[in-house]
Amino acid sequence: MAETMQKRTPLYDRHMALGARMMRFGGFEMPVQYTSIIDEHLAVRQAAGLFDVSHMGEIFVRGPRAFEFVQQLITNDASRLYDGRALYTVMCTPEGGVVDDLLVYRFDAETYLLVVNAANIEKDFAWMQEHNSMGAQLENRSDEIALLALQGPAAFTIARHFVPDLSPDNPRYYHFRVMEPGTFLGCRWAVLSHTGYTGEPGLEIYCYADEAANVWDALLEVGQAHGLKPAGLGARDTLRLEAGYCLYGNELDESTNPLEAGLSWVVKFDKGHFIGREALLRIKEAGPARRLIGLVLEARGIPRAGYPIVDATETPIGQVTSGSLSPVLQQGIALGYVPNQPAYTEPGQPLGVQIRRQILPAHVHKPPFVKLHKK
């Protein structure tokens, strides 16, 4: 059987020229690292990193009933949005399982942008079409739009070379700015969004795919003096894990619900109907059967997805969903699901992770695992 053709982002040639190690991810050939994951990770924590995240999906929702459509599709409350405001949310099945986690941007009362995970673009678009009884206009623009993430404490300093009035307060966290044509590196269309997946302050920059290389080159050139380094998916994963952020396919999927994943803050029952509301209400009333927890290993070792989590008697009680060596702590850290009981979920509780035939001691730690810079 022929192998599925992997897509390439508009920056593929830039990654190859920088000597990136490439891997398949979400149907794309993506850079996993340029120098080393630890080097790139620490650059983001201490200065800045530049990521190509053009594999993410961009779906526009337009029309007089666009708000109504978005509101029933997501668990969070879209009525809290105003022009230039974004929010994080999930879409659920009627049974409460997570279809995807996503960002929702409001451009105006009849224009919303939904940013979804790369591996889920087709699935999500089909889900939206299936549940579009409002006749909203849906456009999958994923192939035309590139996305770069400039992240780290020096991110805004670097971006100010191109937009002098940018700051962490302008736009504020989870706010964005649509640039006038030509005012950001000559781009015909660009959106600067104060969001990110690293736990550090920074911008996510949307532009047309054919203008992405110019933006990438300009940011790297100016950023060099501020410690900016290109960063791959490896560092993106260790950064989001230190921050305690969920990854779809690991902590989230259609067999998990947002309440057990620690995302009850994005589920607004008081907003009225949304897909999955009744199932999630039942789960809330009964209490989730399991809980996503953070773990810090007390001995040398690297926890990996699928490794068993054990209790004090060394009985398996759950499993790791994501794990790594924290480049900042130099300790193994993990996320994983365990039964929703205080003995397993309270910070400081002793548990263990089975790595091959050895059980390494660990304790429950509420994420984030490291101190993050103020956004």
XYZ file of C-alpha atoms in Angstrom:
375
model
C 0.000 0.000 0.000
C 1.431 3.394 -0.971
C 2.507 5.636 1.886
C 0.378 8.719 2.514
C 2.101 11.789 1.128
C 3.263 14.081 3.927
C 2.483 17.759 3.547
C 5.169 20.409 3.879
C 4.780 23.844 5.426
C 5.814 26.968 3.469
C 9.016 27.027 5.575
C 10.236 23.531 4.705
C 13.214 24.842 2.690
C 14.227 27.112 5.592
C 14.244 24.145 7.971
C 16.363 22.074 5.604
C 18.834 24.954 5.140
C 19.179 25.223 8.940
C 19.961 21.507 9.168
C 16.781 20.618 11.046
C 16.025 17.004 11.882
C 12.601 16.401 10.351
C 9.828 14.094 11.486
C 6.271 13.242 10.511
C 3.670 14.906 12.699
C -0.036 15.448 12.065
C 0.393 14.593 8.388
C 3.262 17.073 7.918
C 7.033 16.920 7.685
C 8.033 19.098 10.623
C 11.323 20.113 12.277
C 11.788 18.243 15.565
C 15.049 20.065 16.402
C 17.782 22.224 14.870
C 20.599 21.981 17.449
C 19.267 20.192 20.523
C 15.878 20.106 22.237
C 17.394 21.272 25.541
C 19.234 24.170 23.871
C 16.077 25.333 22.077
C 13.918 24.818 25.180
C 16.212 26.935 27.372
C 16.383 29.643 24.692
C 12.586 30.008 24.959
C 12.626 30.044 28.772
C 15.519 32.543 28.950
C 15.317 34.604 25.720
C 13.163 33.583 22.736
C 12.432 30.837 20.243
C 10.783 30.897 16.819
C 8.526 27.986 15.872
C 6.928 27.055 12.565
C 3.434 25.899 13.503
C 1.943 26.285 10.028
C 0.646 22.712 10.270
C -2.191 23.988 12.498
C -5.616 24.372 10.912
C -7.459 27.660 10.306
C -11.208 27.514 9.738
C -13.207 30.712 9.255
C -16.854 30.938 10.311
C -18.847 33.798 8.792
C -22.377 35.075 8.480
C -25.259 36.473 10.533
C -25.511 33.255 12.580
C -21.762 32.698 12.976
C -21.885 33.438 16.716
C -24.835 31.095 17.257
C -22.976 28.320 15.412
C -19.736 28.793 17.382
C -21.618 29.009 20.691
C -23.294 25.603 20.279
C -20.096 24.016 18.946
C -17.777 24.867 21.877
C -17.933 24.425 25.670
C -16.583 27.896 26.503
C -18.749 31.008 26.239
C -18.322 32.833 22.931
C -20.485 35.694 24.221
C -17.430 36.778 26.269
C -15.613 37.515 23.033
C -15.446 40.934 21.442
C -13.537 42.170 18.383
C -9.833 41.430 18.933
C -10.395 38.873 21.715
C -9.560 35.141 21.643
C -10.378 32.205 23.912
C -9.261 28.620 24.483
C -11.919 25.930 24.438
C -12.807 22.387 23.446
C -15.435 20.875 21.153
C -17.187 17.828 22.587
C -19.208 14.896 21.316
C -22.768 14.474 22.674
C -21.209 11.957 25.126
C -18.769 14.589 26.437
C -15.620 13.285 24.724
C -13.177 15.837 23.318
C -13.351 16.201 19.517
C -10.499 18.751 19.670
C -9.116 21.628 21.682
C -8.875 24.913 19.814
C -8.591 28.695 19.851
C -11.500 30.912 18.792
C -10.822 34.449 17.527
C -13.538 37.057 17.014
C -12.747 39.479 14.175
C -16.242 41.002 14.149
C -19.817 39.975 14.968
C -20.027 37.875 11.788
C -16.425 36.632 11.472
C -14.706 34.058 13.697
C -11.494 32.084 13.216
C -11.180 28.612 14.736
C -7.603 27.299 15.032
C -7.493 23.507 15.351
C -4.858 20.787 15.669
C -3.085 19.640 12.509
C -4.042 15.964 12.732
C -7.702 16.898 13.217
C -8.252 19.442 10.423
C -10.340 17.203 8.148
C -12.175 15.543 11.056
C -12.972 18.895 12.691
C -14.144 20.503 9.452
C -16.465 17.550 8.783
C -17.760 17.779 12.385
C -18.476 21.482 11.937
C -20.276 20.910 8.641
C -22.348 18.127 10.198
C -23.480 20.404 13.054
C -24.031 23.552 10.969
C -27.831 23.791 11.110
C -27.478 27.613 11.257
C -26.190 27.908 7.700
C -22.942 29.588 8.782
C -20.342 29.929 6.035
C -17.390 27.607 6.819
C -14.052 28.011 5.057
C -11.053 25.762 5.648
C -8.154 28.120 4.868
C -5.449 25.928 6.449
C -3.370 25.527 3.281
C -3.299 29.277 2.570
C -2.359 30.491 6.048
C 1.001 30.094 7.799
C 1.489 30.363 11.550
C 4.720 31.291 13.352
C 5.124 31.378 17.130
C 7.609 33.857 18.613
C 7.847 32.846 22.277
C 9.918 33.798 25.310
C 10.675 36.756 27.601
C 12.413 38.624 24.731
C 9.599 37.983 22.208
C 7.947 41.397 22.450
C 11.319 43.180 22.395
C 12.088 41.471 19.087
C 8.630 42.119 17.625
C 8.866 45.836 18.531
C 11.520 46.221 15.833
C 8.662 45.833 13.364
C 5.675 47.165 15.355
C 6.996 49.769 17.836
C 3.942 49.945 20.118
C 3.747 46.191 20.792
C 3.987 45.111 24.432
C 2.612 42.356 26.680
C -0.222 44.795 27.473
C -0.817 45.720 23.823
C -2.324 43.394 22.774
C -3.133 41.915 26.199
C -3.009 38.161 26.850
C -5.571 36.354 24.676
C -6.100 39.451 22.565
C -4.920 40.007 18.994
C -4.348 42.688 16.444
C -5.186 42.591 12.727
C -2.470 44.575 10.972
C -3.256 47.021 8.188
C -2.022 45.632 4.838
C 1.698 46.292 4.400
C 2.322 47.483 7.989
C 3.883 44.233 9.243
C 6.884 43.245 7.097
C 4.923 44.117 3.962
C 2.367 41.340 4.552
C -0.916 41.680 2.688
C -2.641 40.224 5.783
C -1.222 39.538 9.222
C -2.630 38.857 12.674
C -0.480 39.249 15.805
C -1.963 37.242 18.666
C -0.767 37.337 22.288
C -1.134 33.576 22.751
C 1.158 30.563 22.813
C 1.796 26.992 23.910
C 5.022 27.391 25.905
C 3.974 29.100 29.132
C 6.081 32.132 28.195
C 4.959 35.526 26.887
C 4.910 35.750 23.129
C 3.074 36.157 19.869
C 1.513 33.820 17.369
C 1.756 35.381 13.919
C -0.709 34.468 11.157
C 0.077 35.452 7.579
C -0.392 34.157 4.054
C 1.691 31.087 3.260
C 3.595 32.824 0.428
C 4.789 35.566 2.835
C 5.859 33.298 5.704
C 9.499 32.890 4.637
C 9.999 36.664 4.625
C 8.553 36.939 8.162
C 10.672 34.001 9.379
C 13.893 35.466 7.941
C 13.258 38.972 9.315
C 12.454 37.739 12.833
C 15.524 35.469 12.975
C 17.800 38.222 11.701
C 16.646 40.847 14.218
C 16.218 38.310 17.013
C 19.775 37.007 16.858
C 21.013 39.911 19.017
C 18.362 39.015 21.622
C 19.185 35.298 21.844
C 16.426 34.128 19.489
C 16.832 30.587 18.158
C 14.702 28.544 15.774
C 12.923 25.861 17.813
C 11.358 22.589 16.750
C 8.516 20.341 17.868
C 10.742 18.637 20.449
C 11.175 21.833 22.466
C 7.533 22.784 21.867
C 6.540 19.523 23.556
C 8.879 19.830 26.573
C 7.874 23.485 27.026
C 4.128 22.740 26.999
C 4.698 19.812 29.387
C 6.603 21.995 31.903
C 3.671 24.455 31.663
C 1.187 21.609 32.217
C -0.698 22.103 28.933
C -2.692 19.240 27.418
C -1.798 17.752 24.015
C -4.543 16.305 21.846
C -3.890 12.600 21.303
C -2.158 12.324 24.685
C -4.214 13.995 27.443
C -7.244 14.667 25.254
C -9.246 12.573 22.786
C -12.799 11.403 22.271
C -12.473 8.946 25.188
C -11.583 11.757 27.632
C -13.743 14.611 28.857
C -12.646 18.154 29.780
C -13.715 17.797 33.435
C -11.328 14.910 34.151
C -8.602 16.671 32.137
C -8.628 19.667 34.492
C -10.342 21.873 31.893
C -13.579 22.546 33.787
C -12.674 26.259 33.482
C -13.472 26.125 29.748
C -16.878 24.480 30.308
C -19.556 27.149 30.878
C -22.777 25.370 31.805
C -24.578 28.671 32.401
C -24.328 29.797 28.767
C -27.126 27.549 27.532
C -27.040 24.669 25.079
C -23.828 23.317 23.563
C -22.960 19.894 22.173
C -22.089 17.589 25.082
C -23.649 19.784 27.797
C -26.049 17.151 29.198
C -23.348 14.450 29.364
C -20.868 16.822 31.009
C -23.504 17.909 33.563
C -23.992 14.245 34.531
C -20.216 13.773 34.865
C -19.958 16.941 36.966
C -22.764 15.850 39.301
C -21.341 12.358 39.782
C -17.757 13.608 39.919
C -15.254 12.523 37.232
C -14.101 8.930 37.751
C -10.480 9.864 37.102
C -8.278 12.923 37.131
C -5.318 14.237 35.184
C -2.405 14.848 37.571
C 1.169 16.071 37.347
C 4.037 13.959 38.672
C 7.663 14.773 39.504
C 10.080 11.840 39.731
C 12.323 11.702 42.786
C 14.952 9.466 41.167
C 16.741 9.631 37.827
C 14.572 8.398 35.014
C 12.368 9.583 32.175
C 8.649 8.769 32.321
C 7.088 8.107 28.913
C 3.523 7.922 27.629
C 2.018 4.534 28.461
C 4.163 3.831 31.526
C 2.093 2.605 34.516
C 1.494 4.912 37.495
C 1.443 2.917 40.753
C 0.290 3.630 44.306
C 2.249 3.163 47.562
C 1.683 -0.603 47.408
C 3.069 -0.661 43.836
C -0.372 -1.499 42.436
C -1.004 0.022 38.981
C -3.656 2.771 39.213
C -3.238 4.661 35.953
C -0.801 5.564 33.235
C 1.381 8.369 31.999
C -0.047 10.332 29.042
C 3.000 12.612 28.507
C 6.414 12.551 30.132
C 9.936 13.858 29.685
C 13.044 15.075 31.422
C 12.389 18.702 32.374
C 15.273 20.755 30.928
C 14.791 23.363 33.682
C 14.388 21.025 36.672
C 16.620 18.234 35.345
C 14.024 15.820 36.748
C 11.482 13.548 35.142
C 8.017 15.093 34.913
C 4.761 13.627 33.671
C 1.038 14.048 33.204
C -1.275 11.080 33.601
C -4.706 9.864 34.630
C -5.427 8.241 38.009
C -8.645 7.513 39.953
C -10.245 10.698 41.304
C -9.363 10.102 44.964
C -7.428 12.498 47.249
C -4.809 9.821 47.976
C -3.850 9.962 44.280
C -4.586 13.564 43.324
C -3.548 15.808 46.230
C -0.227 17.650 45.671
C 2.616 15.970 47.533
C 1.027 12.510 47.593
C 3.617 9.749 47.026
C 3.111 7.616 43.919
C 5.448 5.807 41.552
C 6.088 5.307 37.850
C 7.062 1.907 36.506
C 9.908 2.279 34.012
C 10.573 -1.137 32.554
C 10.937 -3.450 35.603
C 11.806 -0.699 38.035
C 9.401 1.455 40.040
C 10.693 4.990 40.570
C 9.257 7.093 43.416
C 7.340 10.236 42.437
C 5.010 12.763 44.009
C 1.915 14.552 42.760
C 2.652 18.116 41.641
C 0.094 20.620 40.417
C 1.311 22.114 37.091
C 3.039 24.235 36.012
C 6.170 22.361 36.986
C 8.433 25.423 36.641
C 8.134 29.130 37.372
C 6.949 30.920 34.239
C 7.444 34.545 33.211
C 4.437 36.831 33.548
C 2.489 37.175 30.305
